[in-house]
Amino acid sequence: MKADIHPKYNPVVFQDVTTDFSFLTRSTMTSKEKIKWEDGQEYPLIKIDISSASHPFYTGKHKIIDAGGRVDKFNRRYATKK
């Protein structure tokens, strides 16, 4: 393998801005913002809009779409006249 062609892979903290849920993981992303983590060390902070703490699929707060009304509307509009 060639040396020095891969990006640096360092620990970073991702923070969901809607729920303030944070988790420490490793990533190639970096940021000028820093945050002090539970272990006392500072890590780069990456702010994200959606995580498992705020996504409707994981929280169970998703909306059920009324597909029946749409299907009926489609059938009325494009039904073949007999």
PDB file of N, CA and C in Angstrom:
ATOM      1  N   MET A   1       0.831  -1.185   0.000  1.00  0.00           N
ATOM      2  CA  MET A   1       0.000   0.000   0.000  1.00  0.00           C
ATOM      3  C   MET A   1       0.874   1.246   0.000  1.00  0.00           C
ATOM      4  N   LYS A   2       0.365   2.265  -0.630  1.00  0.00           N
ATOM      5  CA  LYS A   2       1.091   3.537  -0.648  1.00  0.00           C
ATOM      6  C   LYS A   2       0.928   4.241   0.691  1.00  0.00           C
ATOM      7  N   ALA A   3       1.977   4.876   1.121  1.00  0.00           N
ATOM      8  CA  ALA A   3       1.940   5.606   2.387  1.00  0.00           C
ATOM      9  C   ALA A   3       1.353   7.004   2.177  1.00  0.00           C
ATOM     10  N   ASP A   4       0.677   7.505   3.185  1.00  0.00           N
ATOM     11  CA  ASP A   4       0.162   8.877   3.225  1.00  0.00           C
ATOM     12  C   ASP A   4      -0.865   9.208   2.130  1.00  0.00           C
ATOM     13  N   ILE A   5      -1.657   8.231   1.676  1.00  0.00           N
ATOM     14  CA  ILE A   5      -2.703   8.548   0.706  1.00  0.00           C
ATOM     15  C   ILE A   5      -4.094   8.499   1.342  1.00  0.00           C
ATOM     16  N   HIS A   6      -4.196   7.953   2.537  1.00  0.00           N
ATOM     17  CA  HIS A   6      -5.482   7.831   3.205  1.00  0.00           C
ATOM     18  C   HIS A   6      -5.686   8.979   4.196  1.00  0.00           C
ATOM     19  N   PRO A   7      -6.925   9.434   4.345  1.00  0.00           N
ATOM     20  CA  PRO A   7      -7.177  10.520   5.308  1.00  0.00           C
ATOM     21  C   PRO A   7      -6.990  10.042   6.743  1.00  0.00           C
ATOM     22  N   LYS A   8      -6.729  10.986   7.619  1.00  0.00           N
ATOM     23  CA  LYS A   8      -6.559  10.673   9.052  1.00  0.00           C
ATOM     24  C   LYS A   8      -7.898  10.212   9.618  1.00  0.00           C
ATOM     25  N   TYR A   9      -7.861   9.219  10.474  1.00  0.00           N
ATOM     26  CA  TYR A   9      -9.042   8.602  11.069  1.00  0.00           C
ATOM     27  C   TYR A   9      -8.939   8.798  12.573  1.00  0.00           C
ATOM     28  N   ASN A  10      -9.641   9.813  13.096  1.00  0.00           N
ATOM     29  CA  ASN A  10      -9.491  10.201  14.493  1.00  0.00           C
ATOM     30  C   ASN A  10     -10.825  10.173  15.221  1.00  0.00           C
ATOM     31  N   PRO A  11     -10.801  10.143  16.555  1.00  0.00           N
ATOM     32  CA  PRO A  11     -12.060  10.214  17.310  1.00  0.00           C
ATOM     33  C   PRO A  11     -12.691  11.606  17.193  1.00  0.00           C
ATOM     34  N   VAL A  12     -14.007  11.636  16.987  1.00  0.00           N
ATOM     35  CA  VAL A  12     -14.775  12.873  16.930  1.00  0.00           C
ATOM     36  C   VAL A  12     -16.099  12.661  17.658  1.00  0.00           C
ATOM     37  N   VAL A  13     -16.727  13.762  18.062  1.00  0.00           N
ATOM     38  CA  VAL A  13     -18.040  13.711  18.707  1.00  0.00           C
ATOM     39  C   VAL A  13     -19.060  14.254  17.726  1.00  0.00           C
ATOM     40  N   PHE A  14     -20.121  13.486  17.478  1.00  0.00           N
ATOM     41  CA  PHE A  14     -21.242  13.934  16.672  1.00  0.00           C
ATOM     42  C   PHE A  14     -22.365  14.341  17.616  1.00  0.00           C
ATOM     43  N   GLN A  15     -22.949  15.518  17.384  1.00  0.00           N
ATOM     44  CA  GLN A  15     -24.016  16.017  18.251  1.00  0.00           C
ATOM     45  C   GLN A  15     -25.242  16.340  17.411  1.00  0.00           C
ATOM     46  N   ASP A  16     -26.379  15.729  17.772  1.00  0.00           N
ATOM     47  CA  ASP A  16     -27.656  16.018  17.142  1.00  0.00           C
ATOM     48  C   ASP A  16     -28.149  17.356  17.685  1.00  0.00           C
ATOM     49  N   VAL A  17     -28.322  18.343  16.817  1.00  0.00           N
ATOM     50  CA  VAL A  17     -28.680  19.684  17.276  1.00  0.00           C
ATOM     51  C   VAL A  17     -30.132  19.780  17.729  1.00  0.00           C
ATOM     52  N   THR A  18     -30.999  18.850  17.300  1.00  0.00           N
ATOM     53  CA  THR A  18     -32.402  18.927  17.703  1.00  0.00           C
ATOM     54  C   THR A  18     -32.656  18.308  19.065  1.00  0.00           C
ATOM     55  N   THR A  19     -31.875  17.293  19.447  1.00  0.00           N
ATOM     56  CA  THR A  19     -32.111  16.609  20.721  1.00  0.00           C
ATOM     57  C   THR A  19     -30.936  16.708  21.680  1.00  0.00           C
ATOM     58  N   ASP A  20     -29.825  17.314  21.273  1.00  0.00           N
ATOM     59  CA  ASP A  20     -28.588  17.399  22.063  1.00  0.00           C
ATOM     60  C   ASP A  20     -28.010  16.028  22.402  1.00  0.00           C
ATOM     61  N   PHE A  21     -28.355  15.003  21.640  1.00  0.00           N
ATOM     62  CA  PHE A  21     -27.784  13.666  21.793  1.00  0.00           C
ATOM     63  C   PHE A  21     -26.403  13.673  21.156  1.00  0.00           C
ATOM     64  N   SER A  22     -25.409  13.177  21.882  1.00  0.00           N
ATOM     65  CA  SER A  22     -24.034  13.158  21.387  1.00  0.00           C
ATOM     66  C   SER A  22     -23.457  11.759  21.504  1.00  0.00           C
ATOM     67  N   PHE A  23     -22.565  11.439  20.573  1.00  0.00           N
ATOM     68  CA  PHE A  23     -21.856  10.163  20.658  1.00  0.00           C
ATOM     69  C   PHE A  23     -20.450  10.324  20.109  1.00  0.00           C
ATOM     70  N   LEU A  24     -19.556   9.576  20.701  1.00  0.00           N
ATOM     71  CA  LEU A  24     -18.146   9.596  20.334  1.00  0.00           C
ATOM     72  C   LEU A  24     -17.870   8.414  19.420  1.00  0.00           C
ATOM     73  N   THR A  25     -17.264   8.692  18.289  1.00  0.00           N
ATOM     74  CA  THR A  25     -16.900   7.636  17.347  1.00  0.00           C
ATOM     75  C   THR A  25     -15.659   8.090  16.589  1.00  0.00           C
ATOM     76  N   ARG A  26     -15.239   7.286  15.654  1.00  0.00           N
ATOM     77  CA  ARG A  26     -14.083   7.656  14.840  1.00  0.00           C
ATOM     78  C   ARG A  26     -14.551   8.011  13.445  1.00  0.00           C
ATOM     79  N   SER A  27     -13.893   9.011  12.856  1.00  0.00           N
ATOM     80  CA  SER A  27     -14.287   9.476  11.537  1.00  0.00           C
ATOM     81  C   SER A  27     -13.121  10.197  10.877  1.00  0.00           C
ATOM     82  N   THR A  28     -13.240  10.384   9.576  1.00  0.00           N
ATOM     83  CA  THR A  28     -12.255  11.183   8.850  1.00  0.00           C
ATOM     84  C   THR A  28     -12.629  12.657   8.856  1.00  0.00           C
ATOM     85  N   MET A  29     -13.838  12.977   9.325  1.00  0.00           N
ATOM     86  CA  MET A  29     -14.273  14.374   9.407  1.00  0.00           C
ATOM     87  C   MET A  29     -13.543  15.075  10.548  1.00  0.00           C
ATOM     88  N   THR A  30     -13.414  16.389  10.397  1.00  0.00           N
ATOM     89  CA  THR A  30     -12.796  17.177  11.448  1.00  0.00           C
ATOM     90  C   THR A  30     -13.514  18.524  11.534  1.00  0.00           C
ATOM     91  N   SER A  31     -13.273  19.240  12.606  1.00  0.00           N
ATOM     92  CA  SER A  31     -13.932  20.518  12.826  1.00  0.00           C
ATOM     93  C   SER A  31     -13.043  21.397  13.686  1.00  0.00           C
ATOM     94  N   LYS A  32     -13.240  22.694  13.558  1.00  0.00           N
ATOM     95  CA  LYS A  32     -12.503  23.625  14.421  1.00  0.00           C
ATOM     96  C   LYS A  32     -13.135  23.705  15.796  1.00  0.00           C
ATOM     97  N   GLU A  33     -14.435  23.376  15.875  1.00  0.00           N
ATOM     98  CA  GLU A  33     -15.117  23.372  17.174  1.00  0.00           C
ATOM     99  C   GLU A  33     -14.662  22.165  17.989  1.00  0.00           C
ATOM    100  N   LYS A  34     -14.498  22.370  19.268  1.00  0.00           N
ATOM    101  CA  LYS A  34     -14.090  21.290  20.178  1.00  0.00           C
ATOM    102  C   LYS A  34     -15.133  21.157  21.283  1.00  0.00           C
ATOM    103  N   ILE A  35     -15.213  19.960  21.857  1.00  0.00           N
ATOM    104  CA  ILE A  35     -16.100  19.724  22.986  1.00  0.00           C
ATOM    105  C   ILE A  35     -15.369  18.828  23.980  1.00  0.00           C
ATOM    106  N   LYS A  36     -15.583  19.096  25.252  1.00  0.00           N
ATOM    107  CA  LYS A  36     -14.986  18.260  26.295  1.00  0.00           C
ATOM    108  C   LYS A  36     -15.917  17.073  26.529  1.00  0.00           C
ATOM    109  N   TRP A  37     -15.409  15.873  26.357  1.00  0.00           N
ATOM    110  CA  TRP A  37     -16.208  14.655  26.472  1.00  0.00           C
ATOM    111  C   TRP A  37     -16.180  14.140  27.902  1.00  0.00           C
ATOM    112  N   GLU A  38     -16.961  13.114  28.171  1.00  0.00           N
ATOM    113  CA  GLU A  38     -17.098  12.545  29.515  1.00  0.00           C
ATOM    114  C   GLU A  38     -15.784  12.036  30.094  1.00  0.00           C
ATOM    115  N   ASP A  39     -14.848  11.661  29.230  1.00  0.00           N
ATOM    116  CA  ASP A  39     -13.564  11.155  29.715  1.00  0.00           C
ATOM    117  C   ASP A  39     -12.563  12.266  30.031  1.00  0.00           C
ATOM    118  N   GLY A  40     -12.987  13.538  29.847  1.00  0.00           N
ATOM    119  CA  GLY A  40     -12.133  14.671  30.177  1.00  0.00           C
ATOM    120  C   GLY A  40     -11.301  15.188  29.027  1.00  0.00           C
ATOM    121  N   GLN A  41     -11.277  14.503  27.909  1.00  0.00           N
ATOM    122  CA  GLN A  41     -10.494  14.947  26.757  1.00  0.00           C
ATOM    123  C   GLN A  41     -11.349  15.774  25.819  1.00  0.00           C
ATOM    124  N   GLU A  42     -10.690  16.597  25.017  1.00  0.00           N
ATOM    125  CA  GLU A  42     -11.384  17.407  24.026  1.00  0.00           C
ATOM    126  C   GLU A  42     -11.312  16.733  22.673  1.00  0.00           C
ATOM    127  N   TYR A  43     -12.456  16.747  21.971  1.00  0.00           N
ATOM    128  CA  TYR A  43     -12.553  16.139  20.644  1.00  0.00           C
ATOM    129  C   TYR A  43     -13.212  17.134  19.695  1.00  0.00           C
ATOM    130  N   PRO A  44     -12.944  17.008  18.395  1.00  0.00           N
ATOM    131  CA  PRO A  44     -13.655  17.847  17.421  1.00  0.00           C
ATOM    132  C   PRO A  44     -15.153  17.560  17.474  1.00  0.00           C
ATOM    133  N   LEU A  45     -15.972  18.596  17.298  1.00  0.00           N
ATOM    134  CA  LEU A  45     -17.423  18.487  17.372  1.00  0.00           C
ATOM    135  C   LEU A  45     -18.025  18.658  15.988  1.00  0.00           C
ATOM    136  N   ILE A  46     -18.794  17.667  15.549  1.00  0.00           N
ATOM    137  CA  ILE A  46     -19.517  17.723  14.287  1.00  0.00           C
ATOM    138  C   ILE A  46     -20.999  17.788  14.621  1.00  0.00           C
ATOM    139  N   LYS A  47     -21.680  18.848  14.190  1.00  0.00           N
ATOM    140  CA  LYS A  47     -23.110  19.003  14.463  1.00  0.00           C
ATOM    141  C   LYS A  47     -23.903  18.412  13.302  1.00  0.00           C
ATOM    142  N   ILE A  48     -24.901  17.584  13.647  1.00  0.00           N
ATOM    143  CA  ILE A  48     -25.726  16.929  12.641  1.00  0.00           C
ATOM    144  C   ILE A  48     -27.193  17.249  12.899  1.00  0.00           C
ATOM    145  N   ASP A  49     -28.011  17.169  11.858  1.00  0.00           N
ATOM    146  CA  ASP A  49     -29.430  17.485  11.974  1.00  0.00           C
ATOM    147  C   ASP A  49     -30.257  16.287  12.417  1.00  0.00           C
ATOM    148  N   ILE A  50     -29.895  15.099  11.986  1.00  0.00           N
ATOM    149  CA  ILE A  50     -30.696  13.907  12.282  1.00  0.00           C
ATOM    150  C   ILE A  50     -29.782  12.796  12.779  1.00  0.00           C
ATOM    151  N   SER A  51     -30.207  12.138  13.850  1.00  0.00           N
ATOM    152  CA  SER A  51     -29.515  10.955  14.358  1.00  0.00           C
ATOM    153  C   SER A  51     -30.579   9.941  14.770  1.00  0.00           C
ATOM    154  N   SER A  52     -30.155   8.863  15.351  1.00  0.00           N
ATOM    155  CA  SER A  52     -31.122   7.853  15.796  1.00  0.00           C
ATOM    156  C   SER A  52     -32.005   8.379  16.924  1.00  0.00           C
ATOM    157  N   ALA A  53     -31.577   9.440  17.607  1.00  0.00           N
ATOM    158  CA  ALA A  53     -32.377  10.021  18.686  1.00  0.00           C
ATOM    159  C   ALA A  53     -33.501  10.901  18.167  1.00  0.00           C
ATOM    160  N   SER A  54     -33.404  11.373  16.912  1.00  0.00           N
ATOM    161  CA  SER A  54     -34.427  12.273  16.393  1.00  0.00           C
ATOM    162  C   SER A  54     -35.126  11.770  15.136  1.00  0.00           C
ATOM    163  N   HIS A  55     -34.615  10.705  14.519  1.00  0.00           N
ATOM    164  CA  HIS A  55     -35.225  10.203  13.282  1.00  0.00           C
ATOM    165  C   HIS A  55     -36.536   9.488  13.596  1.00  0.00           C
ATOM    166  N   PRO A  56     -37.607   9.788  12.861  1.00  0.00           N
ATOM    167  CA  PRO A  56     -38.913   9.187  13.145  1.00  0.00           C
ATOM    168  C   PRO A  56     -38.922   7.661  13.108  1.00  0.00           C
ATOM    169  N   PHE A  57     -38.104   7.044  12.292  1.00  0.00           N
ATOM    170  CA  PHE A  57     -38.084   5.583  12.220  1.00  0.00           C
ATOM    171  C   PHE A  57     -37.637   4.978  13.550  1.00  0.00           C
ATOM    172  N   TYR A  58     -36.659   5.585  14.187  1.00  0.00           N
ATOM    173  CA  TYR A  58     -36.125   5.046  15.435  1.00  0.00           C
ATOM    174  C   TYR A  58     -36.906   5.504  16.672  1.00  0.00           C
ATOM    175  N   THR A  59     -37.535   6.665  16.592  1.00  0.00           N
ATOM    176  CA  THR A  59     -38.265   7.174  17.753  1.00  0.00           C
ATOM    177  C   THR A  59     -39.690   6.650  17.818  1.00  0.00           C
ATOM    178  N   GLY A  60     -40.218   6.143  16.704  1.00  0.00           N
ATOM    179  CA  GLY A  60     -41.587   5.637  16.673  1.00  0.00           C
ATOM    180  C   GLY A  60     -42.619   6.735  16.549  1.00  0.00           C
ATOM    181  N   LYS A  61     -42.204   7.936  16.248  1.00  0.00           N
ATOM    182  CA  LYS A  61     -43.123   9.066  16.137  1.00  0.00           C
ATOM    183  C   LYS A  61     -43.363   9.448  14.683  1.00  0.00           C
ATOM    184  N   HIS A  62     -43.372   8.471  13.795  1.00  0.00           N
ATOM    185  CA  HIS A  62     -43.580   8.775  12.390  1.00  0.00           C
ATOM    186  C   HIS A  62     -45.061   8.868  12.071  1.00  0.00           C
ATOM    187  N   LYS A  63     -45.346   9.600  11.025  1.00  0.00           N
ATOM    188  CA  LYS A  63     -46.729   9.800  10.600  1.00  0.00           C
ATOM    189  C   LYS A  63     -47.116   8.699   9.620  1.00  0.00           C
ATOM    190  N   ILE A  64     -48.344   8.255   9.723  1.00  0.00           N
ATOM    191  CA  ILE A  64     -48.865   7.276   8.775  1.00  0.00           C
ATOM    192  C   ILE A  64     -49.568   8.049   7.668  1.00  0.00           C
ATOM    193  N   ILE A  65     -49.117   7.836   6.460  1.00  0.00           N
ATOM    194  CA  ILE A  65     -49.665   8.562   5.323  1.00  0.00           C
ATOM    195  C   ILE A  65     -50.914   7.850   4.831  1.00  0.00           C
ATOM    196  N   ASP A  66     -51.936   8.619   4.542  1.00  0.00           N
ATOM    197  CA  ASP A  66     -53.188   8.067   4.045  1.00  0.00           C
ATOM    198  C   ASP A  66     -53.029   7.758   2.564  1.00  0.00           C
ATOM    199  N   ALA A  67     -52.527   6.577   2.263  1.00  0.00           N
ATOM    200  CA  ALA A  67     -52.322   6.185   0.871  1.00  0.00           C
ATOM    201  C   ALA A  67     -53.646   5.818   0.216  1.00  0.00           C
ATOM    202  N   GLY A  68     -54.628   5.395   0.992  1.00  0.00           N
ATOM    203  CA  GLY A  68     -55.918   5.009   0.431  1.00  0.00           C
ATOM    204  C   GLY A  68     -56.586   6.150  -0.297  1.00  0.00           C
ATOM    205  N   GLY A  69     -56.544   7.340   0.261  1.00  0.00           N
ATOM    206  CA  GLY A  69     -57.128   8.504  -0.394  1.00  0.00           C
ATOM    207  C   GLY A  69     -56.442   8.828  -1.702  1.00  0.00           C
ATOM    208  N   ARG A  70     -55.176   8.636  -1.751  1.00  0.00           N
ATOM    209  CA  ARG A  70     -54.428   8.907  -2.975  1.00  0.00           C
ATOM    210  C   ARG A  70     -54.756   7.884  -4.056  1.00  0.00           C
ATOM    211  N   VAL A  71     -54.885   6.647  -3.658  1.00  0.00           N
ATOM    212  CA  VAL A  71     -55.212   5.592  -4.627  1.00  0.00           C
ATOM    213  C   VAL A  71     -56.608   5.826  -5.190  1.00  0.00           C
ATOM    214  N   ASP A  72     -57.575   6.152  -4.333  1.00  0.00           N
ATOM    215  CA  ASP A  72     -58.935   6.428  -4.799  1.00  0.00           C
ATOM    216  C   ASP A  72     -58.964   7.613  -5.752  1.00  0.00           C
ATOM    217  N   LYS A  73     -58.212   8.653  -5.443  1.00  0.00           N
ATOM    218  CA  LYS A  73     -58.153   9.829  -6.305  1.00  0.00           C
ATOM    219  C   LYS A  73     -57.566   9.463  -7.661  1.00  0.00           C
ATOM    220  N   PHE A  74     -56.522   8.639  -7.656  1.00  0.00           N
ATOM    221  CA  PHE A  74     -55.906   8.191  -8.905  1.00  0.00           C
ATOM    222  C   PHE A  74     -56.902   7.391  -9.731  1.00  0.00           C
ATOM    223  N   ASN A  75     -57.606   6.458  -9.078  1.00  0.00           N
ATOM    224  CA  ASN A  75     -58.573   5.621  -9.794  1.00  0.00           C
ATOM    225  C   ASN A  75     -59.716   6.449 -10.372  1.00  0.00           C
ATOM    226  N   ARG A  76     -60.174   7.446  -9.641  1.00  0.00           N
ATOM    227  CA  ARG A  76     -61.261   8.302 -10.166  1.00  0.00           C
ATOM    228  C   ARG A  76     -60.762   9.104 -11.367  1.00  0.00           C
ATOM    229  N   ARG A  77     -59.556   9.577 -11.301  1.00  0.00           N
ATOM    230  CA  ARG A  77     -59.040  10.419 -12.365  1.00  0.00           C
ATOM    231  C   ARG A  77     -58.728   9.632 -13.635  1.00  0.00           C
ATOM    232  N   TYR A  78     -58.151   8.448 -13.473  1.00  0.00           N
ATOM    233  CA  TYR A  78     -57.681   7.708 -14.645  1.00  0.00           C
ATOM    234  C   TYR A  78     -58.474   6.432 -14.906  1.00  0.00           C
ATOM    235  N   ALA A  79     -59.631   6.307 -14.343  1.00  0.00           N
ATOM    236  CA  ALA A  79     -60.441   5.107 -14.554  1.00  0.00           C
ATOM    237  C   ALA A  79     -60.926   5.086 -15.998  1.00  0.00           C
ATOM    238  N   THR A  80     -60.924   3.904 -16.553  1.00  0.00           N
ATOM    239  CA  THR A  80     -61.442   3.767 -17.929  1.00  0.00           C
ATOM    240  C   THR A  80     -62.946   3.719 -17.877  1.00  0.00           C
ATOM    241  N   LYS A  81     -63.557   4.454 -18.744  1.00  0.00           N
ATOM    242  CA  LYS A  81     -65.023   4.515 -18.780  1.00  0.00           C
ATOM    243  C   LYS A  81     -65.546   3.321 -19.545  1.00  0.00           C
ATOM    244  N   LYS A  82     -66.495   2.634 -18.994  1.00  0.00           N
ATOM    245  CA  LYS A  82     -67.042   1.439 -19.640  1.00  0.00           C
ATOM    246  C   LYS A  82     -68.364   1.723 -20.258  1.00  0.00           C
TER     247      LYS A  82
END
